[in-house]
Amino acid sequence: MSPSPRQLEREQYRRRRTLRRGAVAAVSTIVVLGGLALAVTQSPGWSNVRRTFFDLAQAKDSLPGIAQSFWLNIRLFLVIEVLVLLLGVLIAIIRVVPAPALAPIKVLAVLYTDIFRGTPTLLVVLLVGFGLPALQLTGVPTSLFWLGVIALTLSYGAYVAEVIRAGILSIHPTQWASGRALGLSYGVTMRKIVLPQAIRRVGPALLNDFVSLQKDTALLATIGLVEALRSAQVDQSRTFNFTPYVVAALFFIAATIPLARITDYLTVRSLRRENGLVT
Amino acid sequence: MKISPSGGLTAIAALALALTAACAPADSDGDSNDASTSAASSLADCQVDDLPLLKDGTLTVATDDPAFDPWFSDDDPSNGKGFESAVAYAVADKLGFAKDDVTWVKAGFNQVIQPGKKNFDFDINQFSISEDRKKAVDFSSPYYAAAQAIITLDSSPFKDAKTLDELKDAKLGAQVGTTSLQAVNEQIKPSTKALVYDDTTKAVQALQNKQVDAIVADLPSAYYLTAAEIDGGTIVGQFQPETGDQEEFGLLLAKGSKLTPCVSAAVDALADDGTLKQLEDEWLDQATDVPELK
């Protein structure tokens, strides 16, 4: 069965439209980005900026040290991400469970999220990194790595707890009712029915927090850990050339891009599943 | 609202034009890269009226905030107390500025060394002179030569170290951007990597928390820290950086600044007439009883 003349016309129109749109997009991209590049490279200070921020020899010099230090950032955020997720789920559940006997713990959980979401992360890092060891308590870790892990876990746990709590509250009450009607206990309903849906729903927001966390591992430089950014700073302060900073930035970007792409993919997938949207 | 392709293009072209116009080069001055540092000028050619200053008639001097003892006193560079404050006023005096003609501005490390226009005539902040750094900024003649010192606690096993080798297994800390950090990495070569801190205050806190066994700083700072800041702190010993030249502090100016020869001439004059020595004796406890670490 051959397509009708009208269908052929329609297809031809669509092909033409696609071509035209592509051309417009290409031209506008070249004009705008080209204009920007021109504006930057023609500016009187560009030669200075290029020498100070984009010096290839400097980049080569600082690369091995920064790469080695970035391994510390990676170890840090892998450990912290797991702990943050556990802490977040725990705090979120404490806050939604309807058990009056838990009231004091709930109050503490509310206090925790309020305080740690409201405190600048850098301040938490300083307080934990220098303050905890100063207490001279036995059992407090002295390793800077673990102090850093504690500080960022506390800070980010508060954000993630609120994200997960929002997810739990967004699950329709009928889900709870169905679970309980089937004879499942509250705990099992939470674990097997509500929580999986809640986490899936807030996935993009969670990954957003994790991307932010990856960058904030650089804050741990203030307590003495030599991570990628500090390593870059040491090179920069020796030579007064800012190129190492750019190199370190590229490492951080490279580490966050995979997460960002995964986030996009998961968002689209859940939209498709839940709304039948084809994007 | 429908945008026809041609309409869209026009809009984008207009936008691009607007952008390019917005980014039109601003007037730039200074920061030329011709090495204008002719042979050291004589002070006679360096009087206030002929100097290329940021603000006519005033000398603008920068330092970091907070300003630490013994280089400055009470975090107030304009009181003339503390070694670097005194040196700055002595340099100003040689160039013919009255005390009231000197303005102080705050400038952090990165502000001082970034390319582009500076907000000061010169900066005085224990900047060590090095060939690498000279590619980015100008330095005056040196106004102070510093030895490095190791600070630890009385209770530390490293207290009685006699050589740098004995410190190999110590956990060491130093401030970022200082040559102390380079000295640690190049001369002591510790078995665990040195920890790096933003400023001496944080390094001292880490020492008191026993997060590091010892910290490295220039000798005058070390003196001040053990005297005033650290309970039970002691100086293990001093050593000279042996990798390059001796550790020397210079006044920092913008790359290619026309002021550099004059400021250098002023510093040289202060060295020749004994003023620098006298200011050192006044403000910096000189090392007489600190053992030399080999």
Coordinates of C-alpha atoms in Angstrom, one line a residue:
Chain A
M1 CA 0.0 0.0 0.0
S2 CA 1.7 3.2 -1.1
P3 CA 1.3 6.3 1.0
S4 CA -1.3 8.8 -0.2
P5 CA -0.1 12.0 -2.0
R6 CA -1.1 14.0 1.0
Q7 CA 1.1 11.8 3.2
L8 CA 4.0 12.3 0.9
E9 CA 3.4 16.0 1.0
R10 CA 3.3 15.8 4.7
E11 CA 6.6 13.9 4.9
Q12 CA 8.3 16.3 2.5
Y13 CA 7.2 19.2 4.6
R14 CA 8.5 17.6 7.8
R15 CA 11.9 16.9 6.1
R16 CA 12.1 20.5 4.9
R17 CA 11.2 21.8 8.3
T18 CA 13.9 19.6 10.0
L19 CA 16.5 20.9 7.6
R20 CA 15.5 24.5 8.1
R21 CA 15.6 24.2 11.8
G22 CA 19.0 22.5 11.8
A23 CA 20.4 25.3 9.6
V24 CA 19.0 28.0 11.8
A25 CA 20.4 26.3 14.9
A26 CA 23.8 25.9 13.3
V27 CA 24.0 29.5 12.1
S28 CA 22.9 31.0 15.4
T29 CA 25.4 28.8 17.3
I30 CA 28.3 29.9 15.1
V31 CA 27.3 33.5 15.3
V32 CA 26.8 33.7 19.1
L33 CA 29.6 31.4 20.2
G34 CA 32.0 32.8 17.6
G35 CA 31.1 36.3 18.7
L36 CA 31.8 35.4 22.3
A37 CA 35.1 33.7 21.5
L38 CA 36.1 36.7 19.4
A39 CA 35.2 39.1 22.2
V40 CA 37.4 37.1 24.7
T41 CA 40.4 36.6 22.4
Q42 CA 40.4 40.1 21.1
S43 CA 40.3 41.7 24.5
P44 CA 43.5 43.6 25.4
G45 CA 44.2 41.5 28.4
W46 CA 43.8 38.1 26.7
S47 CA 47.5 37.5 26.2
N48 CA 48.0 38.0 29.9
V49 CA 45.0 35.7 30.8
R50 CA 46.2 33.0 28.4
R51 CA 49.7 33.1 30.0
T52 CA 48.3 33.1 33.5
F53 CA 45.5 30.6 33.2
F54 CA 46.2 28.4 30.2
D55 CA 49.9 27.8 30.1
L56 CA 50.5 24.4 28.6
A57 CA 53.9 23.8 30.2
Q58 CA 52.5 24.6 33.7
A59 CA 49.6 22.3 33.1
K60 CA 52.0 19.5 32.2
D61 CA 54.0 20.2 35.3
S62 CA 51.1 20.1 37.7
L63 CA 49.1 17.3 36.1
P64 CA 50.7 14.3 37.9
G65 CA 50.5 15.8 41.3
I66 CA 46.9 16.9 40.8
A67 CA 45.9 13.6 39.4
Q68 CA 47.4 11.8 42.3
S69 CA 45.6 14.0 44.8
F70 CA 42.3 13.7 42.9
W71 CA 42.3 10.0 43.8
L72 CA 41.8 11.2 47.4
N73 CA 38.7 13.2 46.3
I74 CA 37.4 10.1 44.6
R75 CA 37.9 7.9 47.7
L76 CA 36.3 10.6 49.9
F77 CA 33.2 11.0 47.9
L78 CA 32.6 7.3 47.3
V79 CA 32.7 6.6 51.0
I80 CA 30.7 9.7 51.9
E81 CA 28.0 9.1 49.3
V82 CA 27.2 5.7 50.8
L83 CA 27.1 7.0 54.4
V84 CA 25.0 10.1 53.4
L85 CA 22.4 7.8 51.8
L86 CA 22.2 5.6 54.9
L87 CA 22.0 8.6 57.2
G88 CA 19.4 10.4 55.0
V89 CA 17.1 7.4 54.8
L90 CA 17.3 6.9 58.6
I91 CA 16.6 10.5 59.4
A92 CA 13.7 10.7 56.9
I93 CA 12.1 7.6 58.3
I94 CA 12.4 8.9 61.9
R95 CA 10.6 12.0 60.7
V96 CA 7.7 10.3 59.0
V97 CA 7.0 7.4 61.3
P98 CA 3.8 8.0 63.3
A99 CA 5.0 6.7 66.6
P100 CA 4.3 9.1 69.6
A101 CA 6.9 7.3 71.7
L102 CA 9.6 8.4 69.3
A103 CA 8.8 12.1 69.9
P104 CA 12.2 13.0 71.5
I105 CA 14.2 11.4 68.7
K106 CA 11.9 13.1 66.1
V107 CA 12.7 16.5 67.8
L108 CA 16.4 15.7 67.5
A109 CA 16.0 14.7 63.8
V110 CA 14.2 18.0 63.1
L111 CA 16.9 19.9 64.9
Y112 CA 19.6 18.1 63.0
T113 CA 18.2 18.8 59.6
D114 CA 17.5 22.5 60.5
I115 CA 20.9 23.1 62.0
F116 CA 23.0 21.3 59.4
R117 CA 21.1 22.7 56.4
G118 CA 21.5 26.1 57.8
T119 CA 25.2 26.0 58.6
P120 CA 27.7 26.8 55.9
T121 CA 29.5 23.5 54.9
L122 CA 32.9 25.1 55.4
L123 CA 32.0 25.9 59.0
V124 CA 31.0 22.3 59.7
V125 CA 34.3 21.1 58.2
L126 CA 36.3 23.5 60.4
L127 CA 34.3 22.6 63.5
V128 CA 34.6 18.8 63.0
G129 CA 38.2 18.9 61.6
F130 CA 39.7 21.1 64.4
G131 CA 37.0 20.9 67.1
L132 CA 36.5 17.2 67.5
P133 CA 40.1 16.3 68.0
A134 CA 40.5 19.2 70.4
L135 CA 38.0 17.5 72.7
Q136 CA 40.6 14.8 73.3
L137 CA 37.9 12.1 73.7
T138 CA 38.9 8.5 73.2
G139 CA 37.3 6.9 70.2
V140 CA 37.1 10.1 68.2
P141 CA 39.0 9.4 65.0
T142 CA 42.2 11.4 64.6
S143 CA 42.6 10.5 60.9
L144 CA 41.9 13.6 58.8
F145 CA 40.3 11.4 56.2
W146 CA 37.6 10.2 58.6
L147 CA 37.2 13.6 60.2
G148 CA 36.5 14.9 56.7
V149 CA 34.1 12.0 56.0
I150 CA 32.2 12.8 59.3
A151 CA 32.0 16.5 58.5
L152 CA 30.6 16.2 54.9
T153 CA 28.3 13.3 55.9
L154 CA 26.7 15.4 58.6
S155 CA 26.3 18.4 56.3
Y156 CA 24.9 16.5 53.3
G157 CA 23.0 14.0 55.3
A158 CA 20.6 16.8 56.3
Y159 CA 20.0 17.8 52.7
V160 CA 19.5 14.2 51.5
A161 CA 17.2 13.4 54.5
E162 CA 14.9 16.2 53.4
V163 CA 14.9 15.0 49.8
I164 CA 14.0 11.5 50.8
R165 CA 11.4 12.6 53.2
A166 CA 9.7 14.6 50.4
G167 CA 9.9 11.5 48.3
I168 CA 8.2 9.4 51.0
L169 CA 5.5 12.0 51.6
S170 CA 4.8 12.2 47.8
I171 CA 3.8 8.5 47.6
H172 CA 0.0 8.3 47.4
P173 CA -1.7 7.1 50.6
T174 CA -3.4 4.3 48.7
Q175 CA -0.1 2.6 48.4
W176 CA 0.2 2.5 52.2
A177 CA -3.4 1.4 52.5
S178 CA -3.0 -1.4 50.0
G179 CA 0.1 -2.7 51.8
R180 CA -1.5 -2.7 55.2
A181 CA -4.7 -4.3 53.7
L182 CA -2.6 -7.2 52.5
G183 CA -1.6 -7.7 56.1
L184 CA 2.0 -6.3 55.8
S185 CA 3.3 -4.6 58.8
Y186 CA 4.1 -0.9 58.8
G187 CA 7.9 -1.7 58.5
V188 CA 7.5 -4.1 55.6
T189 CA 5.1 -1.7 53.8
M190 CA 7.7 1.1 54.2
R191 CA 10.6 -1.1 53.1
K192 CA 9.1 -3.0 50.2
I193 CA 6.4 -0.7 48.8
V194 CA 6.9 3.0 49.8
L195 CA 10.6 3.5 50.0
P196 CA 11.5 2.0 46.6
Q197 CA 9.0 4.2 44.9
A198 CA 10.1 7.3 46.9
I199 CA 13.8 6.9 46.2
R200 CA 13.0 6.4 42.5
R201 CA 10.9 9.5 42.4
V202 CA 13.6 11.7 44.0
G203 CA 16.5 10.1 42.1
P204 CA 17.4 13.3 40.1
A205 CA 17.4 15.4 43.2
L206 CA 19.6 12.9 45.0
L207 CA 22.1 12.8 42.2
N208 CA 22.1 16.6 42.2
D209 CA 23.2 16.6 45.8
F210 CA 25.8 14.0 45.1
V211 CA 27.3 16.1 42.3
S212 CA 27.4 19.0 44.7
L213 CA 29.1 16.7 47.3
Q214 CA 31.8 15.7 44.9
K215 CA 32.9 19.3 44.5
D216 CA 32.6 20.0 48.2
T217 CA 35.3 17.4 48.9
A218 CA 37.6 20.3 48.0
L219 CA 36.6 22.0 51.2
L220 CA 38.4 19.4 53.2
A221 CA 41.7 21.1 52.1
T222 CA 41.1 23.6 55.0
I223 CA 41.8 20.9 57.6
G224 CA 45.0 19.9 56.0
L225 CA 44.1 17.2 53.5
V226 CA 46.0 17.7 50.3
E227 CA 43.3 17.0 47.7
A228 CA 43.3 18.1 44.0
L229 CA 42.4 21.7 44.6
R230 CA 45.0 22.1 47.4
S231 CA 47.6 20.4 45.3
A232 CA 46.8 22.9 42.5
Q233 CA 47.1 25.8 45.0
V234 CA 50.5 24.6 46.1
D235 CA 51.7 24.7 42.5
Q236 CA 50.0 28.0 41.9
S237 CA 51.5 29.7 44.9
R238 CA 55.0 28.5 44.0
T239 CA 54.9 29.9 40.5
F240 CA 52.1 32.6 40.7
N241 CA 50.5 31.0 37.7
F242 CA 46.8 30.0 37.9
T243 CA 46.9 27.2 35.3
P244 CA 46.9 24.4 37.9
Y245 CA 43.5 25.6 39.1
V246 CA 42.1 25.1 35.6
V247 CA 43.6 21.6 35.5
A248 CA 42.0 20.8 38.9
A249 CA 38.7 22.1 37.6
L250 CA 38.8 19.8 34.6
F251 CA 39.2 16.8 37.0
F252 CA 36.2 17.8 39.0
I253 CA 34.1 18.4 35.8
A254 CA 35.2 15.0 34.4
A255 CA 34.1 13.4 37.6
T256 CA 30.6 15.0 37.6
I257 CA 29.8 14.6 33.9
P258 CA 29.0 10.9 34.2
L259 CA 26.7 11.6 37.1
A260 CA 25.0 14.4 35.3
R261 CA 24.3 12.1 32.3
I262 CA 23.0 9.3 34.5
T263 CA 20.7 11.9 36.1
D264 CA 19.3 13.0 32.8
Y265 CA 18.8 9.4 31.7
L266 CA 17.0 8.4 34.9
T267 CA 14.8 11.5 34.7
V268 CA 13.7 10.8 31.2
R269 CA 13.2 7.1 31.9
S270 CA 11.0 7.7 35.0
L271 CA 8.9 10.3 33.0
R272 CA 8.4 7.7 30.3
R273 CA 7.4 5.1 32.8
E274 CA 5.1 7.2 34.9
N275 CA 3.5 9.5 32.3
G276 CA 4.0 7.6 29.1
L277 CA 5.8 10.7 27.8
V278 CA 8.0 10.2 24.8
T279 CA 10.8 12.7 25.0
Chain B
M1 CA 4.1 33.4 19.6
K2 CA 5.6 32.1 16.4
I3 CA 9.1 33.1 15.4
S4 CA 9.8 32.9 11.7
P5 CA 13.3 31.6 10.9
S6 CA 14.4 34.9 9.4
G7 CA 13.0 36.8 12.4
G8 CA 14.9 34.5 14.7
L9 CA 18.1 35.0 12.8
T10 CA 17.8 38.7 12.9
A11 CA 17.2 38.6 16.6
I12 CA 20.3 36.4 17.1
A13 CA 22.5 38.6 15.0
A14 CA 21.3 41.6 17.0
L15 CA 22.1 39.7 20.2
A16 CA 25.5 38.8 18.9
L17 CA 26.2 42.4 18.0
A18 CA 25.0 43.6 21.4
L19 CA 27.3 41.0 23.0
T20 CA 30.3 42.1 21.1
A21 CA 29.6 45.7 21.8
A22 CA 29.2 44.9 25.5
C23 CA 32.5 43.2 25.5
A24 CA 34.3 46.0 23.8
P25 CA 37.8 46.3 25.1
A26 CA 38.0 48.5 28.2
D27 CA 40.8 51.0 28.5
S28 CA 43.8 49.3 29.8
D29 CA 46.8 50.8 31.2
G30 CA 49.9 49.5 32.9
D31 CA 50.8 45.8 32.8
S32 CA 52.8 46.2 29.7
N33 CA 55.4 43.4 29.4
D34 CA 58.3 45.4 28.3
A35 CA 60.9 45.0 31.0
S36 CA 61.0 48.7 31.9
T37 CA 63.4 47.8 34.8
S38 CA 66.3 49.8 33.7
A39 CA 69.4 49.7 35.9
A40 CA 68.5 50.6 39.4
S41 CA 67.6 54.3 39.3
S42 CA 69.0 56.6 41.8
L43 CA 66.7 57.9 44.5
A44 CA 67.2 61.4 43.2
D45 CA 65.0 60.5 40.1
C46 CA 62.3 59.0 42.4
Q47 CA 60.5 61.9 44.1
V48 CA 56.8 61.9 44.7
D49 CA 55.9 64.1 41.7
D50 CA 57.6 61.9 39.1
L51 CA 56.4 58.6 40.4
P52 CA 53.7 56.7 38.4
L53 CA 51.3 56.2 41.3
L54 CA 47.9 54.6 41.6
K55 CA 46.6 57.8 43.2
D56 CA 48.5 61.0 42.8
G57 CA 50.4 62.1 45.9
T58 CA 49.6 59.0 47.9
L59 CA 51.5 55.7 48.2
T60 CA 49.0 52.8 48.2
V61 CA 50.5 49.8 50.1
A62 CA 48.7 46.4 50.3
T63 CA 48.9 43.5 52.7
D64 CA 46.8 40.5 53.6
D65 CA 44.0 40.5 56.2
P66 CA 44.6 39.4 58.9
A67 CA 48.1 40.8 59.2
F68 CA 50.1 38.6 61.5
D69 CA 52.7 39.4 64.2
P70 CA 55.6 40.0 64.2
W71 CA 55.3 41.5 60.8
F72 CA 52.4 43.7 61.8
S73 CA 51.0 44.6 65.2
D74 CA 47.4 44.4 66.4
D75 CA 46.3 43.6 62.8
D76 CA 46.7 47.3 62.0
P77 CA 49.4 47.9 59.3
S78 CA 49.0 51.7 59.5
N79 CA 50.3 52.0 63.0
G80 CA 54.0 51.7 62.0
K81 CA 54.5 48.8 64.4
G82 CA 55.7 45.4 63.4
F83 CA 58.6 44.8 61.0
E84 CA 56.9 45.0 57.7
S85 CA 54.8 48.0 58.6
A86 CA 58.0 49.8 59.7
V87 CA 59.8 48.8 56.5
A88 CA 56.8 50.1 54.4
Y89 CA 56.9 53.5 56.1
A90 CA 60.7 53.6 55.8
V91 CA 60.5 53.0 52.0
A92 CA 57.8 55.6 51.8
D93 CA 60.0 58.0 53.6
K94 CA 62.9 57.4 51.3
L95 CA 60.6 58.2 48.3
G96 CA 59.5 61.4 49.9
F97 CA 56.1 60.5 51.3
A98 CA 55.0 61.8 54.6
K99 CA 53.4 59.2 57.0
D100 CA 49.9 60.6 56.2
D101 CA 50.4 60.1 52.5
V102 CA 50.5 56.3 52.9
T103 CA 47.2 54.4 52.4
W104 CA 46.9 50.7 53.3
V105 CA 44.6 48.4 51.3
K106 CA 43.7 44.7 51.9
A107 CA 44.7 42.2 49.3
G108 CA 44.6 38.5 49.6
F109 CA 47.2 36.2 48.0
N110 CA 45.3 35.6 44.8
Q111 CA 44.4 39.3 44.4
V112 CA 48.0 40.2 44.6
I113 CA 49.3 37.8 41.9
Q114 CA 46.4 37.9 39.4
P115 CA 47.1 39.4 36.1
G116 CA 45.6 42.8 35.3
K117 CA 45.3 46.1 37.1
K118 CA 46.4 46.1 40.7
N119 CA 44.8 48.1 43.5
F120 CA 48.1 49.0 45.1
D121 CA 51.5 50.5 44.3
F122 CA 53.3 47.7 46.1
D123 CA 52.5 44.8 48.4
I124 CA 54.4 43.8 51.5
N125 CA 53.5 40.4 52.9
Q126 CA 56.5 38.0 53.3
F127 CA 56.5 37.2 49.7
S128 CA 59.6 35.2 48.9
I129 CA 61.5 36.1 45.7
S130 CA 61.9 33.3 43.1
E131 CA 62.6 33.1 39.4
D132 CA 59.3 31.4 38.7
R133 CA 57.4 34.1 40.4
K134 CA 59.2 36.8 38.6
K135 CA 57.5 35.7 35.4
A136 CA 54.2 36.9 36.9
V137 CA 55.1 39.9 39.1
D138 CA 58.0 42.3 39.9
F139 CA 60.0 42.1 43.1
S140 CA 62.0 44.9 44.7
S141 CA 65.4 44.2 46.2
P142 CA 65.2 41.9 49.2
Y143 CA 64.4 43.6 52.5
Y144 CA 64.8 40.5 54.8
A145 CA 66.5 37.1 54.6
A146 CA 64.7 34.4 56.6
A147 CA 65.8 31.1 57.9
Q148 CA 63.2 28.3 58.3
A149 CA 62.3 26.9 61.7
I150 CA 60.7 23.7 63.0
I151 CA 58.1 24.1 65.8
T152 CA 56.8 21.3 67.9
L153 CA 55.4 20.7 71.4
D154 CA 57.5 20.0 74.5
S155 CA 55.8 16.7 74.8
S156 CA 56.8 15.6 71.3
P157 CA 59.5 12.9 70.7
F158 CA 60.9 15.1 67.9
K159 CA 61.7 17.9 70.4
D160 CA 65.4 16.9 70.5
A161 CA 66.0 16.3 66.8
K162 CA 69.5 17.4 65.8
T163 CA 69.3 16.8 62.1
L164 CA 66.7 17.2 59.4
D165 CA 67.0 13.5 58.8
E166 CA 65.5 12.8 62.2
L167 CA 62.3 14.6 61.2
K168 CA 61.8 12.3 58.2
D169 CA 59.1 10.2 60.0
A170 CA 57.4 13.2 61.6
K171 CA 54.0 14.3 60.3
L172 CA 54.8 17.9 59.2
G173 CA 52.5 20.8 58.5
A174 CA 53.1 24.1 56.7
Q175 CA 51.2 27.0 55.3
V176 CA 50.3 27.1 51.6
G177 CA 52.2 29.5 49.5
T178 CA 55.2 29.7 51.7
T179 CA 58.7 28.5 51.0
S180 CA 58.5 26.6 54.2
L181 CA 56.3 24.1 52.4
Q182 CA 58.9 23.8 49.6
A183 CA 61.7 23.4 52.2
V184 CA 59.7 20.5 53.8
N185 CA 59.2 18.7 50.5
E186 CA 62.6 19.3 49.0
Q187 CA 64.9 19.1 52.0
I188 CA 63.3 16.9 54.7
K189 CA 61.4 14.7 52.2
P190 CA 59.0 13.3 54.9
S191 CA 57.8 9.7 54.6
T192 CA 54.2 10.8 55.0
K193 CA 53.1 13.7 52.8
A194 CA 53.2 17.1 54.5
L195 CA 49.8 18.6 55.4
V196 CA 49.0 22.0 54.0
Y197 CA 47.1 24.7 55.8
D198 CA 45.6 28.0 54.8
D199 CA 47.4 30.0 57.4
T200 CA 49.6 29.6 60.5
T201 CA 46.6 29.8 62.8
K202 CA 45.2 26.5 61.4
A203 CA 48.6 24.9 61.4
V204 CA 49.0 25.7 65.0
Q205 CA 45.6 24.3 65.9
A206 CA 46.5 21.1 64.1
L207 CA 49.8 20.9 66.1
Q208 CA 47.9 21.4 69.4
N209 CA 45.4 18.7 68.3
K210 CA 48.4 16.4 67.7
Q211 CA 47.2 16.1 64.1
V212 CA 50.7 17.0 63.1
D213 CA 54.0 16.4 65.0
A214 CA 55.7 19.6 63.9
I215 CA 55.1 22.7 61.8
V216 CA 57.5 24.6 59.6
A217 CA 57.5 28.4 59.3
D218 CA 60.0 31.2 58.8
L219 CA 62.1 31.9 62.0
P220 CA 60.5 35.2 63.0
S221 CA 57.0 33.7 62.8
A222 CA 58.2 30.7 64.6
Y223 CA 59.5 32.8 67.4
Y224 CA 56.3 34.7 67.7
L225 CA 54.1 31.5 67.6
T226 CA 56.0 29.7 70.3
A227 CA 56.1 32.9 72.5
A228 CA 52.5 34.0 72.1
E229 CA 50.3 31.4 70.5
I230 CA 51.3 27.9 71.4
D231 CA 51.1 26.5 74.9
G232 CA 54.1 24.3 75.4
G233 CA 55.5 25.1 72.0
T234 CA 59.2 25.0 71.3
I235 CA 61.5 25.6 68.4
V236 CA 63.4 22.4 67.5
G237 CA 65.9 24.2 65.3
Q238 CA 66.5 26.4 62.3
F239 CA 67.8 25.6 58.8
Q240 CA 68.6 27.5 55.7
P241 CA 66.9 26.5 52.4
E242 CA 69.7 25.0 50.4
T243 CA 68.0 24.2 47.2
G244 CA 67.9 27.7 45.8
D245 CA 69.3 31.0 47.0
Q246 CA 68.7 32.1 50.5
E247 CA 65.1 32.7 51.4
E248 CA 64.5 36.4 50.8
F249 CA 61.4 38.6 51.1
G250 CA 60.8 41.3 48.5
L251 CA 58.1 44.0 48.0
L252 CA 55.8 42.8 45.3
L253 CA 54.7 45.1 42.4
A254 CA 52.7 44.6 39.2
K255 CA 54.7 42.9 36.3
G256 CA 56.6 45.7 34.5
S257 CA 55.6 48.4 37.0
K258 CA 57.4 51.6 36.4
L259 CA 57.7 51.9 40.2
T260 CA 59.9 48.9 40.6
P261 CA 63.3 50.6 40.1
C262 CA 62.4 53.3 42.5
V263 CA 61.2 51.0 45.2
S264 CA 64.2 48.8 44.8
A265 CA 66.5 51.9 45.1
A266 CA 64.7 52.8 48.3
V267 CA 65.1 49.4 49.8
D268 CA 68.8 49.4 48.8
A269 CA 69.3 52.7 50.5
L270 CA 67.6 51.4 53.6
A271 CA 70.0 48.4 53.6
D272 CA 73.1 50.7 53.1
D273 CA 72.3 53.1 55.9
G274 CA 71.6 50.4 58.4
T275 CA 67.9 51.1 58.8
L276 CA 66.8 47.6 57.8
K277 CA 69.2 46.1 60.4
Q278 CA 67.9 48.4 63.0
L279 CA 64.2 47.6 62.3
E280 CA 65.1 43.8 62.4
D281 CA 66.6 44.3 65.8
E282 CA 63.6 46.3 67.0
W283 CA 60.8 44.0 65.7
L284 CA 62.2 40.5 65.1
D285 CA 63.8 38.4 67.8
Q286 CA 67.0 37.4 66.2
A287 CA 68.0 33.7 66.3
T288 CA 71.0 33.5 68.6
D289 CA 70.1 30.4 70.7
V290 CA 68.3 28.3 68.1
P291 CA 70.4 25.3 67.0
E292 CA 71.1 24.8 63.4
L293 CA 69.7 21.6 61.9
K294 CA 72.0 19.9 59.5

